[in-house]
């Protein structure tokens, strides 16, 4: 999410900054900006839209500056406008800052600063930080940044310059990566090595809670608590293309592995353990309006539709509100019935899917309140809805959606908990769910660590022409999504079915050449799914089961098992889908398929 570049040295800074931004454009591209220190002071230029817009804006300007910072943005707080673009500055326009991450306590910091006379020109959390640094500035930029950060809660990777300190850059990291590039008489900073590898392959990764003071000839790293750190200079060996993919072979694999962070970003700052509920300000509905909801409509396409199906189980079970899930493409051409109390959510990673946009407009026309669950800030769907919740998964580049899916489920879980706590759910149950949500990133991490084993399982099945995916209850949509992933990228025909429906047709297909992937977790339908497994075995079918840790019985009945930790029922899809994503990925790679750009598919389907 978002990209940062900085330079200090003898060369003109602007071409280096622009080139660095271009390398980071895949991380965010809704607005961009730069700040450099000229003789007359700080010069800031910004533009909404892609980096080319910023380039157009500065074309013809003669920059002499040899020190500066730049940013390409993936908006979180505030619309992706020129005003909200980074860098942001303090009230005297002496300090400029670029920031990746989210400052969770920005509201209380803003109130504090307003009481001290600060006025703000943007809706961003980052501007608050610029003013906070100004508040503590007493002639030493490093110390001012250090003091300000003591008061910040949330995540950040920041780079700061000041007109009073030509040639100096201060950077700091907490939860959002930053790397220093070491040159000869010049130094670089970036949120990602791809932005600086053209200039140097000697880098130092800042660790959590570290701050650095950088000049052309030197850089010094310390902790926020002033403990000096000796830098660990590393040599980058990867190719540029590999670097953009963070060392992964494909964007899809990178995005699968980003899921612990992505789902944490989806719930960051939105959970309230004390009250056992969630805070979702983006819904923009008053308490009374939320209480009056008597029907929820979820509309989406593709993977987002599968997230909607999971949302149906979550919201109905937790909040006891009737939910309907519709393909957006079907909804738009029916005569849907919208009554008082109906709230519709449109779910879309891109926020640009034509059918979903049309369904949104149709639902609004008929009087529904329509809210969005989107990833791309400022997208058409985000703009046209009455409110909504961003999933904050960061740019998703692989055509087959992975991290957006789990982040959408996380948001639906929080909606379910919020609506449930306003109705029948007890505070104790709410707290249990909130506590369980917080453990999910770590549990996903654990499943990802079995990727090599899943690859060896994929080798067993990669030559198959057909796959059957089975699941029940909330894991039935997981079976659908697992099958979709497999067919999208490996071109193997794969069908997802509710396990009990197998006997009404698909069982006719089962033989030793048609493997079945069965999600068989220890839940209320476990015994039923085990019967399905026996039926498959009786017909010589091969089975890969996704099972609950500790279930040794299943291992005796199936050919392969991948275990996931026991979590509350509604959270199981967040874990059970991970091995299925990896299975599809490894199978596609083994078959030599173009994983990131599968044939005939598009990332964002903006036509009907
Ligand atoms: C396309 C993509 C899918 C995605 C679907 C819906 O088909 O290839 O990965 O799930 O569109 O996209 P949206 O952006 O609306 O979630």
Coordinates of C-alpha atoms and ligand atoms in Angstrom, one line a residue:
X1 CA 0.0 0.0 0.0
X2 CA 1.5 3.3 -1.1
X3 CA 5.1 3.9 -2.0
X4 CA 7.9 6.1 -0.6
X5 CA 11.1 7.3 -2.2
X6 CA 13.7 9.8 -0.9
X7 CA 17.1 11.0 -2.1
X8 CA 19.9 13.1 -0.7
X9 CA 23.3 13.6 -2.5
X10 CA 25.0 15.7 -5.2
X11 CA 22.6 14.9 -8.1
X12 CA 19.3 16.6 -8.9
X13 CA 16.7 14.9 -6.8
X14 CA 13.5 15.2 -8.9
X15 CA 14.4 12.7 -11.8
X16 CA 15.5 10.2 -9.2
X17 CA 12.3 10.6 -7.2
X18 CA 10.1 10.3 -10.3
X19 CA 12.0 7.2 -11.5
X20 CA 11.6 5.6 -8.1
X21 CA 7.9 6.4 -8.0
X22 CA 7.4 4.7 -11.3
X23 CA 8.9 1.5 -9.9
X24 CA 6.5 1.7 -7.0
X25 CA 3.4 2.6 -9.1
X26 CA 2.0 -0.9 -8.8
X27 CA 1.7 -0.3 -5.0
X28 CA -0.7 2.5 -5.4
X29 CA -1.6 4.9 -8.1
X30 CA -4.5 7.2 -7.1
X31 CA -2.3 10.2 -6.5
X32 CA 1.3 11.2 -6.2
X33 CA 3.5 14.0 -5.0
X34 CA 7.0 15.1 -4.1
X35 CA 8.7 17.7 -1.9
X36 CA 12.2 19.0 -2.5
X37 CA 14.4 21.6 -0.7
X38 CA 15.2 24.4 -3.1
X39 CA 17.2 27.5 -2.0
X40 CA 14.0 29.5 -1.5
X41 CA 12.6 26.7 0.8
X42 CA 10.3 23.7 0.5
X43 CA 8.6 23.1 -2.9
X44 CA 5.8 20.6 -2.9
X45 CA 4.0 19.4 -6.1
X46 CA 1.2 16.9 -6.1
X47 CA -1.4 15.5 -8.5
X48 CA -4.4 13.2 -8.3
X49 CA -4.3 10.2 -10.6
X50 CA -1.3 8.3 -11.9
X51 CA 2.3 9.4 -11.7
X52 CA 2.2 10.6 -15.3
X53 CA -0.2 13.4 -14.0
X54 CA 2.5 14.5 -11.6
X55 CA 5.1 14.4 -14.3
X56 CA 2.9 16.6 -16.5
X57 CA 2.4 19.0 -13.7
X58 CA 6.2 19.5 -13.1
X59 CA 7.2 19.5 -16.7
X60 CA 9.2 22.6 -17.6
X61 CA 9.9 23.5 -14.0
X62 CA 13.6 23.8 -13.3
X63 CA 14.4 22.0 -10.1
X64 CA 17.9 22.3 -8.7
X65 CA 17.2 20.5 -5.4
X66 CA 19.5 17.6 -4.4
X67 CA 17.3 16.4 -1.5
X68 CA 13.7 15.3 -1.5
X69 CA 11.0 12.8 -0.8
X70 CA 8.1 11.5 -2.9
X71 CA 5.0 9.3 -2.6
X72 CA 2.5 7.4 -4.6
X73 CA -0.7 6.9 -2.8
X74 CA -3.3 4.2 -2.2
X75 CA -5.8 6.2 -0.3
X76 CA -6.9 5.2 3.1
X77 CA -8.1 8.4 4.9
X78 CA -9.7 10.8 2.6
X79 CA -10.5 10.8 -1.1
X80 CA -7.7 10.5 -3.6
X81 CA -7.6 14.2 -4.4
X82 CA -4.6 16.4 -5.0
X83 CA -5.1 18.1 -1.6
X84 CA -5.0 14.7 0.2
X85 CA -2.0 13.5 -1.8
X86 CA 1.3 13.3 0.0
X87 CA 3.7 15.0 1.0
X88 CA 1.9 16.9 3.7
X89 CA 3.4 19.7 5.7
X90 CA 3.2 21.7 8.9
X91 CA 1.5 25.0 9.4
X92 CA 4.7 27.0 8.5
X93 CA 5.3 24.8 5.5
X94 CA 8.8 24.1 6.7
X95 CA 8.4 20.4 7.3
X96 CA 7.2 17.8 4.7
X97 CA 6.3 14.2 5.3
X98 CA 5.3 11.2 3.3
X99 CA 3.7 8.3 5.1
X100 CA 2.6 4.7 4.5
X101 CA 0.3 3.1 7.0
X102 CA -2.6 4.3 9.2
X103 CA -2.4 6.4 12.3
X104 CA -5.2 5.0 14.5
X105 CA -5.3 7.7 17.1
X106 CA -5.3 10.6 14.6
X107 CA -8.6 11.9 15.8
X108 CA -7.4 12.5 19.4
X109 CA -4.1 13.9 18.1
X110 CA -6.0 16.3 15.9
X111 CA -8.1 17.5 18.8
X112 CA -5.0 18.0 20.9
X113 CA -3.3 20.0 18.1
X114 CA -6.4 22.0 17.3
X115 CA -6.5 23.1 21.0
X116 CA -2.9 24.3 20.5
X117 CA -3.9 26.4 17.5
X118 CA -3.1 24.1 14.6
X119 CA -5.4 24.2 11.5
X120 CA -5.6 21.4 9.0
X121 CA -6.1 21.6 5.3
X122 CA -6.7 17.9 4.5
X123 CA -8.7 14.9 5.7
X124 CA -5.6 12.8 6.1
X125 CA -4.0 11.2 9.2
X126 CA -0.6 12.1 7.8
X127 CA -1.1 15.9 8.0
X128 CA -1.6 15.4 11.7
X129 CA 1.8 13.9 12.0
X130 CA 3.5 16.8 10.2
X131 CA 1.9 19.2 12.7
X132 CA 2.9 17.0 15.6
X133 CA 6.5 17.1 14.5
X134 CA 6.2 20.9 14.2
X135 CA 4.8 21.0 17.7
X136 CA 8.0 19.3 19.1
X137 CA 10.5 21.0 16.8
X138 CA 13.2 22.9 18.7
X139 CA 15.9 23.0 16.0
X140 CA 16.7 19.3 15.7
X141 CA 14.5 17.4 13.1
X142 CA 15.5 13.9 14.2
X143 CA 14.5 14.6 17.8
X144 CA 11.2 16.3 16.8
X145 CA 10.2 13.3 14.8
X146 CA 11.3 10.9 17.6
X147 CA 9.2 12.8 20.2
X148 CA 6.2 13.0 17.9
X149 CA 6.2 9.3 17.2
X150 CA 6.0 8.5 20.9
X151 CA 2.4 9.7 20.8
X152 CA 1.4 7.9 17.6
X153 CA -0.6 4.7 17.7
X154 CA -0.9 2.7 14.5
X155 CA 1.4 1.8 11.6
X156 CA 3.8 4.0 9.7
X157 CA 6.8 4.1 7.4
X158 CA 7.7 7.8 7.1
X159 CA 10.2 10.0 5.5
X160 CA 10.5 13.7 6.6
X161 CA 12.5 16.7 5.3
X162 CA 12.7 20.3 6.5
X163 CA 13.6 23.5 4.8
X164 CA 15.7 24.2 7.9
X165 CA 17.8 21.1 7.3
X166 CA 18.9 20.9 3.7
X167 CA 20.4 17.5 2.8
X168 CA 18.8 15.7 5.7
X169 CA 16.1 13.0 5.6
X170 CA 14.6 11.4 8.7
X171 CA 12.9 8.0 8.3
X172 CA 11.1 5.8 10.8
X173 CA 9.3 2.5 10.7
X174 CA 6.6 0.8 12.6
X175 CA 4.6 -1.8 10.8
X176 CA 5.3 -0.4 7.3
X177 CA 8.6 -1.3 5.6
X178 CA 11.4 1.2 4.9
X179 CA 14.8 0.5 3.4
X180 CA 17.9 2.7 3.1
X181 CA 20.0 2.5 -0.1
X182 CA 23.7 3.2 0.5
X183 CA 25.5 5.0 -2.3
X184 CA 28.8 6.8 -2.8
X185 CA 28.3 10.3 -1.4
X186 CA 24.6 9.9 -1.8
X187 CA 21.9 7.9 0.0
X188 CA 18.4 6.8 -0.8
X189 CA 15.3 5.7 1.0
X190 CA 12.3 3.7 -0.2
X191 CA 9.4 1.7 1.0
X192 CA 10.5 -1.1 -1.3
X193 CA 13.9 -1.9 -2.8
X194 CA 12.6 -1.9 -6.3
X195 CA 12.7 2.0 -6.2
X196 CA 16.4 2.2 -5.5
X197 CA 18.0 -0.9 -6.9
X198 CA 18.9 1.0 -10.1
X199 CA 21.2 3.2 -8.0
X200 CA 22.6 0.8 -5.4
X201 CA 22.4 -2.8 -4.3
X202 CA 23.7 -2.1 -0.8
X203 CA 20.7 -1.7 1.5
X204 CA 19.8 -1.6 5.1
X205 CA 16.3 -2.6 6.1
X206 CA 14.9 -0.6 9.1
X207 CA 13.5 -2.8 11.8
X208 CA 10.3 -2.2 13.7
X209 CA 10.6 0.8 16.0
X210 CA 13.7 2.2 14.4
X211 CA 14.4 5.7 13.2
X212 CA 17.3 6.9 11.0
X213 CA 18.9 10.2 10.2
X214 CA 20.3 10.3 6.7
X215 CA 22.7 12.7 4.9
X216 CA 24.6 12.3 1.6
X217 CA 27.6 10.9 3.4
X218 CA 26.2 9.1 6.3
X219 CA 23.2 7.6 8.1
X220 CA 22.6 6.8 11.7
X221 CA 20.0 4.4 13.0
X222 CA 18.6 4.3 16.5
X223 CA 15.5 3.0 18.3
X224 CA 12.7 5.4 19.1
X225 CA 14.1 5.1 22.7
X226 CA 17.5 6.4 21.5
X227 CA 19.5 3.2 21.6
X228 CA 22.0 3.3 18.8
X229 CA 21.8 0.5 16.2
X230 CA 24.8 -0.6 14.1
X231 CA 23.5 -1.1 10.5
X232 CA 23.3 -4.4 8.9
X233 CA 24.2 -3.7 5.3
X234 CA 22.9 -6.3 2.9
X235 CA 23.6 -7.0 -0.8
X236 CA 20.5 -7.3 -3.1
X237 CA 21.0 -10.2 -5.5
X238 CA 17.5 -10.4 -7.1
X239 CA 16.5 -9.2 -10.5
X240 CA 14.4 -6.1 -10.7
X241 CA 11.3 -8.0 -11.7
X242 CA 11.8 -10.4 -8.8
X243 CA 12.1 -7.4 -6.5
X244 CA 8.8 -5.9 -7.5
X245 CA 7.3 -9.2 -6.6
X246 CA 9.1 -9.0 -3.2
X247 CA 11.2 -12.1 -4.1
X248 CA 8.1 -14.2 -5.0
X249 CA 7.8 -15.9 -8.4
X250 CA 4.4 -14.4 -9.0
X251 CA 2.2 -11.5 -7.7
X252 CA -0.4 -14.1 -6.8
X253 CA 2.0 -16.0 -4.5
X254 CA 3.1 -12.7 -3.0
X255 CA -0.5 -11.7 -2.4
X256 CA -1.3 -15.1 -0.8
X257 CA 1.6 -14.6 1.6
X258 CA 0.4 -11.0 2.3
X259 CA -2.8 -12.3 3.8
X260 CA -1.7 -12.1 7.4
X261 CA -1.0 -8.4 7.0
X262 CA -4.0 -7.8 4.7
X263 CA -6.6 -9.2 7.1
X264 CA -4.9 -7.4 10.0
X265 CA -5.3 -4.1 8.0
X266 CA -8.9 -4.9 7.5
X267 CA -9.6 -5.1 11.2
X268 CA -7.0 -2.6 12.5
X269 CA -8.5 0.1 14.6
X270 CA -12.0 -1.3 14.1
X271 CA -12.3 -3.8 17.0
X272 CA -13.4 -3.0 20.5
X273 CA -12.6 -5.8 22.9
X274 CA -14.1 -4.1 25.9
X275 CA -17.5 -3.8 24.3
X276 CA -17.1 -7.0 22.3
X277 CA -18.0 -5.3 19.0
X278 CA -16.6 -3.4 16.0
X279 CA -16.4 0.2 15.0
X280 CA -17.3 0.8 11.4
X281 CA -17.7 4.6 11.0
X282 CA -17.7 4.2 7.2
X283 CA -21.2 2.7 7.3
X284 CA -22.4 6.3 7.9
X285 CA -25.7 5.0 9.3
X286 CA -27.1 6.3 12.6
X287 CA -27.6 3.8 15.4
X288 CA -31.4 3.8 14.9
X289 CA -30.9 3.1 11.2
X290 CA -28.7 0.1 11.9
X291 CA -31.3 -1.2 14.4
X292 CA -34.0 -0.9 11.8
X293 CA -32.2 -3.2 9.2
X294 CA -34.5 -6.2 8.7
X295 CA -33.0 -7.6 5.5
X296 CA -29.5 -7.5 4.0
X297 CA -28.8 -7.9 0.4
X298 CA -25.2 -8.8 -0.7
X299 CA -24.4 -8.3 -4.4
X300 CA -21.1 -9.1 -6.2
X301 CA -19.4 -11.0 -8.9
X302 CA -16.8 -13.8 -9.0
X303 CA -14.7 -14.2 -5.9
X304 CA -16.4 -11.3 -4.2
X305 CA -19.7 -13.1 -4.7
X306 CA -18.2 -16.1 -2.8
X307 CA -17.3 -13.7 0.0
X308 CA -20.9 -12.6 0.0
X309 CA -22.1 -16.2 0.4
X310 CA -19.9 -16.5 3.5
X311 CA -21.2 -13.2 4.7
X312 CA -24.7 -14.7 4.5
X313 CA -23.8 -17.4 7.0
X314 CA -22.0 -14.9 9.2
X315 CA -24.7 -12.2 9.4
X316 CA -27.7 -14.6 9.6
X317 CA -26.1 -16.7 12.3
X318 CA -24.7 -13.9 14.4
X319 CA -27.2 -11.1 13.9
X320 CA -30.3 -13.2 13.0
X321 CA -31.1 -10.8 10.1
X322 CA -32.3 -12.5 6.8
X323 CA -29.6 -12.2 4.1
X324 CA -29.9 -12.7 0.4
X325 CA -26.8 -13.0 -1.9
X326 CA -27.2 -12.2 -5.5
X327 CA -25.0 -12.2 -8.5
X328 CA -24.9 -8.6 -9.5
X329 CA -25.4 -9.5 -13.1
X330 CA -28.7 -11.3 -12.2
X331 CA -30.0 -8.6 -9.8
X332 CA -29.7 -5.8 -12.4
X333 CA -32.1 -7.5 -14.8
X334 CA -34.7 -8.8 -12.3
X335 CA -37.5 -6.9 -10.7
X336 CA -36.1 -7.1 -7.2
X337 CA -38.3 -6.3 -4.2
X338 CA -36.8 -3.7 -2.0
X339 CA -38.7 -2.8 1.2
X340 CA -38.2 -0.5 4.1
X341 CA -35.3 -1.7 6.2
X342 CA -33.4 -3.3 3.3
X343 CA -29.7 -2.5 3.3
X344 CA -27.7 -3.7 0.3
X345 CA -23.9 -4.2 0.3
X346 CA -22.1 -4.3 -3.0
X347 CA -18.8 -6.2 -2.6
X348 CA -16.0 -5.5 -5.1
X349 CA -12.2 -5.5 -4.9
X350 CA -11.8 -3.1 -7.8
X351 CA -14.9 -1.1 -7.2
X352 CA -15.2 -0.9 -11.0
X353 CA -17.0 -4.2 -12.0
X354 CA -19.7 -3.1 -14.5
X355 CA -22.3 -5.6 -13.3
X356 CA -21.8 -4.7 -9.7
X357 CA -22.0 -1.0 -10.4
X358 CA -25.2 -1.5 -12.4
X359 CA -26.7 -3.6 -9.5
X360 CA -25.8 -0.8 -7.1
X361 CA -27.6 1.8 -9.2
X362 CA -30.6 -0.5 -9.6
X363 CA -30.9 -1.0 -5.8
X364 CA -30.6 2.7 -5.2
X365 CA -33.2 3.4 -7.8
X366 CA -35.5 1.2 -5.8
X367 CA -34.8 3.0 -2.6
X368 CA -32.3 0.7 -0.8
X369 CA -29.5 2.1 1.2
X370 CA -26.5 0.8 -0.6
X371 CA -23.1 0.4 1.1
X372 CA -19.8 -0.7 -0.4
X373 CA -17.2 -3.2 0.6
X374 CA -14.3 -2.2 -1.7
X375 CA -10.6 -2.3 -1.8
X376 CA -9.8 0.6 -4.3
X377 CA -10.4 3.9 -2.6
X378 CA -12.3 6.4 -4.7
X379 CA -13.4 3.8 -7.2
X380 CA -16.7 4.2 -9.0
X381 CA -18.5 1.9 -6.5
X382 CA -16.9 3.6 -3.5
X383 CA -18.1 6.9 -4.8
X384 CA -21.6 6.0 -5.7
X385 CA -22.5 4.1 -2.6
X386 CA -24.1 5.8 0.5
X387 CA -21.2 4.7 2.6
X388 CA -19.1 1.6 3.1
X389 CA -16.0 -0.1 4.5
X390 CA -12.7 -0.2 2.7
X391 CA -10.9 -3.5 3.1
X392 CA -7.4 -1.9 3.0
X393 CA -5.9 -5.0 1.4
X394 CA -3.4 -3.0 -0.7
X395 CA -3.1 -3.3 -4.5
X396 CA -4.0 -6.7 -5.8
X397 CA -2.3 -7.4 -9.0
X398 CA -2.6 -11.1 -9.6
X399 CA -5.8 -11.6 -11.7
X400 CA -7.0 -14.4 -9.4
X401 CA -8.2 -12.6 -6.2
X402 CA -6.8 -14.0 -2.9
X403 CA -6.0 -11.4 -0.3
X404 CA -9.1 -9.3 -1.2
X405 CA -11.3 -12.3 -0.6
X406 CA -10.0 -13.0 2.9
X407 CA -10.1 -9.2 3.7
X408 CA -13.7 -9.0 2.5
X409 CA -14.7 -11.9 4.8
X410 CA -13.0 -10.2 7.7
X411 CA -15.1 -7.0 7.0
X412 CA -18.3 -9.1 6.7
X413 CA -17.4 -10.7 10.1
X414 CA -17.1 -7.3 11.7
X415 CA -20.4 -6.2 10.1
X416 CA -22.0 -9.4 11.6
X417 CA -20.6 -8.7 15.0
X418 CA -21.7 -5.1 15.0
X419 CA -25.3 -5.9 14.0
X420 CA -25.4 -8.8 16.4
X421 CA -24.2 -6.8 19.4
X422 CA -27.0 -4.3 18.8
X423 CA -29.4 -7.2 18.9
X424 CA -29.2 -10.5 20.8
X425 CA -25.5 -11.2 21.1
X426 CA -24.0 -11.0 24.6
X427 CA -20.9 -9.0 25.4
X428 CA -19.1 -12.2 26.4
X429 CA -19.8 -13.8 23.0
X430 CA -18.7 -10.6 21.3
X431 CA -15.4 -10.5 23.2
X432 CA -14.7 -14.1 22.3
X433 CA -15.1 -13.3 18.6
X434 CA -13.0 -10.2 18.8
X435 CA -10.3 -12.1 20.6
X436 CA -10.4 -14.9 18.0
X437 CA -10.3 -12.4 15.1
X438 CA -7.0 -10.9 16.5
X439 CA -5.4 -14.4 16.3
X440 CA -6.3 -15.0 12.7
X441 CA -3.2 -13.3 11.1
X442 CA -0.9 -15.5 13.0
X443 CA -2.9 -18.6 12.2
X444 CA -2.8 -17.8 8.5
X445 CA 0.9 -17.4 8.8
X446 CA 1.1 -20.9 10.3
X447 CA -0.8 -22.4 7.3
X448 CA 1.4 -20.5 4.8
X449 CA 4.4 -22.2 6.3
X450 CA 3.1 -25.5 4.9
X451 CA 3.3 -24.2 1.3
X452 CA 6.1 -26.6 0.4
X453 CA 4.1 -29.6 1.6
X454 CA 1.0 -28.4 -0.4
X455 CA 3.3 -28.1 -3.4
X456 CA 4.3 -31.8 -3.1
X457 CA 0.6 -32.7 -2.8
X458 CA -0.1 -30.6 -5.9
X459 CA 2.5 -32.8 -7.7
X460 CA 0.3 -35.8 -7.1
X461 CA -2.8 -34.3 -8.7
X462 CA -1.4 -31.8 -11.2
X463 CA -2.1 -34.1 -14.2
X464 CA -5.8 -34.5 -13.4
X465 CA -8.3 -33.1 -15.9
X466 CA -11.1 -32.6 -13.3
X467 CA -11.5 -31.8 -9.6
X468 CA -14.4 -31.9 -7.3
X469 CA -14.5 -29.5 -4.3
X470 CA -16.9 -30.3 -1.4
X471 CA -17.8 -28.4 1.7
X472 CA -20.8 -27.8 3.9
X473 CA -22.3 -24.9 5.8
X474 CA -20.0 -21.9 5.8
X475 CA -17.3 -24.0 4.0
X476 CA -19.5 -24.7 1.0
X477 CA -18.7 -21.3 -0.5
X478 CA -15.0 -22.1 0.4
X479 CA -15.3 -25.2 -1.9
X480 CA -16.8 -22.9 -4.6
X481 CA -13.9 -20.5 -4.2
X482 CA -11.3 -23.3 -4.1
X483 CA -12.7 -24.7 -7.4
X484 CA -12.8 -21.2 -9.0
X485 CA -9.1 -20.6 -8.1
X486 CA -8.2 -24.0 -9.6
X487 CA -10.0 -23.4 -12.9
X488 CA -9.0 -19.8 -13.3
X489 CA -5.2 -20.3 -13.2
X490 CA -4.6 -24.0 -14.0
X491 CA -7.4 -24.5 -16.6
X492 CA -8.4 -27.7 -14.9
X493 CA -12.1 -28.2 -14.8
X494 CA -13.1 -28.0 -11.2
X495 CA -16.6 -28.0 -9.6
X496 CA -17.6 -26.8 -6.2
X497 CA -20.6 -28.5 -4.5
X498 CA -22.2 -28.6 -1.1
X499 CA -21.0 -32.1 0.1
X500 CA -24.5 -33.5 0.5
X501 CA -25.5 -32.6 -3.1
X502 CA -22.8 -35.0 -4.3
X503 CA -25.3 -37.9 -4.3
X504 CA -27.6 -35.9 -6.7
X505 CA -25.2 -36.0 -9.6
X506 CA -21.5 -35.5 -9.2
X507 CA -21.0 -38.9 -7.6
X508 CA -21.5 -40.3 -11.1
X509 CA -18.1 -38.8 -12.1
X510 CA -16.1 -40.2 -9.3
X511 CA -13.3 -42.6 -10.1
X512 CA -9.5 -42.8 -9.5
X513 CA -9.0 -40.0 -12.1
X514 CA -11.2 -37.4 -10.4
X515 CA -9.7 -36.2 -7.1
X516 CA -11.9 -34.6 -4.5
X517 CA -10.9 -31.8 -2.2
X518 CA -13.1 -32.0 0.9
X519 CA -13.3 -29.3 3.6
X520 CA -14.1 -31.5 6.6
X521 CA -13.7 -29.5 9.7
X522 CA -14.8 -30.4 13.3
X523 CA -18.1 -28.6 13.2
X524 CA -21.7 -29.5 13.4
X525 CA -21.7 -31.2 10.0
X526 CA -18.4 -33.1 10.5
X527 CA -20.0 -36.6 10.7
X528 CA -22.1 -35.9 7.5
X529 CA -19.0 -34.9 5.6
X530 CA -17.2 -38.0 6.8
X531 CA -20.0 -40.1 5.3
X532 CA -19.4 -38.3 2.0
X533 CA -15.7 -39.1 2.2
X534 CA -16.6 -42.8 2.7
X535 CA -18.8 -42.7 -0.4
X536 CA -15.9 -41.3 -2.4
X537 CA -13.5 -43.9 -1.1
X538 CA -15.9 -46.6 -2.0
X539 CA -15.7 -45.5 -5.6
X540 CA -11.9 -45.4 -5.6
X541 CA -11.8 -41.7 -5.5
X542 CA -8.7 -39.9 -4.2
X543 CA -9.2 -37.3 -1.5
X544 CA -7.3 -34.4 -0.2
X545 CA -9.0 -33.2 3.1
X546 CA -8.7 -29.9 4.9
X547 CA -9.2 -30.9 8.5
X548 CA -9.1 -29.5 12.0
X549 CA -5.8 -29.9 13.9
X550 CA -5.9 -32.9 16.2
X551 CA -8.3 -34.9 13.9
X552 CA -6.3 -38.1 13.5
X553 CA -9.3 -40.1 12.5
X554 CA -9.6 -38.4 9.1
X555 CA -5.9 -39.1 8.3
X556 CA -6.7 -42.8 8.1
X557 CA -9.5 -42.3 5.6
X558 CA -8.1 -39.9 3.0
X559 CA -5.0 -39.7 0.8
X560 CA -3.7 -36.4 2.0
X561 CA -4.7 -34.0 4.9
X562 CA -3.8 -30.4 5.5
X563 CA -4.6 -29.3 9.0
X564 CA -5.9 -25.8 10.1
X565 CA -6.3 -24.6 13.7
X566 CA -9.6 -24.8 15.4
X567 CA -11.3 -21.4 15.4
X568 CA -14.9 -20.2 15.9
X569 CA -17.2 -21.5 13.1
X570 CA -17.7 -18.2 11.4
X571 CA -13.9 -17.6 11.1
X572 CA -13.1 -21.0 9.5
X573 CA -13.2 -19.8 5.9
X574 CA -10.4 -17.3 6.6
X575 CA -8.2 -20.4 7.3
X576 CA -9.7 -23.1 5.1
X577 CA -9.3 -21.2 1.9
X578 CA -5.5 -20.7 2.3
X579 CA -4.5 -24.3 1.4
X580 CA -6.9 -24.2 -1.5
X581 CA -5.3 -21.0 -2.9
X582 CA -1.9 -22.6 -2.5
X583 CA -3.0 -25.9 -4.1
X584 CA -4.3 -24.0 -7.1
X585 CA -1.2 -21.9 -7.3
X586 CA 1.3 -24.8 -7.2
X587 CA -0.8 -26.8 -9.6
X588 CA -0.9 -24.0 -12.1
X589 CA 2.9 -23.5 -11.9
X590 CA 3.5 -27.2 -12.3
X591 CA 1.4 -27.1 -15.5
X592 CA 3.4 -24.2 -16.8
X593 CA 0.4 -21.7 -16.7
X594 CA 0.7 -17.9 -16.6
X595 CA -0.4 -17.5 -13.0
X596 CA -0.7 -13.7 -12.8
X597 CA -2.3 -13.3 -16.2
X598 CA -4.5 -16.3 -16.9
X599 CA -5.9 -16.6 -20.4
X600 CA -9.1 -14.8 -21.2
X601 CA -9.5 -13.3 -17.7
X602 CA -9.3 -9.7 -16.7
X603 CA -8.5 -8.2 -13.3
X604 CA -11.3 -5.7 -13.5
X605 CA -14.3 -6.4 -15.7
X606 CA -15.6 -3.0 -16.6
X607 CA -17.8 -4.3 -19.4
X608 CA -21.0 -6.3 -19.3
Ligands
LIG1 C1 -13.0 -10.6 -12.3 C2 -11.7 -11.1 -11.6 C3 -12.1 -11.8 -10.3 C4 -13.0 -11.0 -9.4 C5 -14.2 -10.5 -10.2 C6 -15.0 -9.5 -9.4 O1 -13.6 -11.7 -12.8 O2 -10.9 -11.9 -12.4 O3 -10.9 -12.1 -9.6 O4 -13.4 -11.8 -8.3 O5 -13.9 -9.9 -11.4 O6 -14.2 -8.4 -9.3 P1 -14.4 -7.2 -8.2 O7 -13.3 -6.3 -8.5 O8 -15.8 -6.7 -8.4 O9 -14.3 -7.9 -6.9

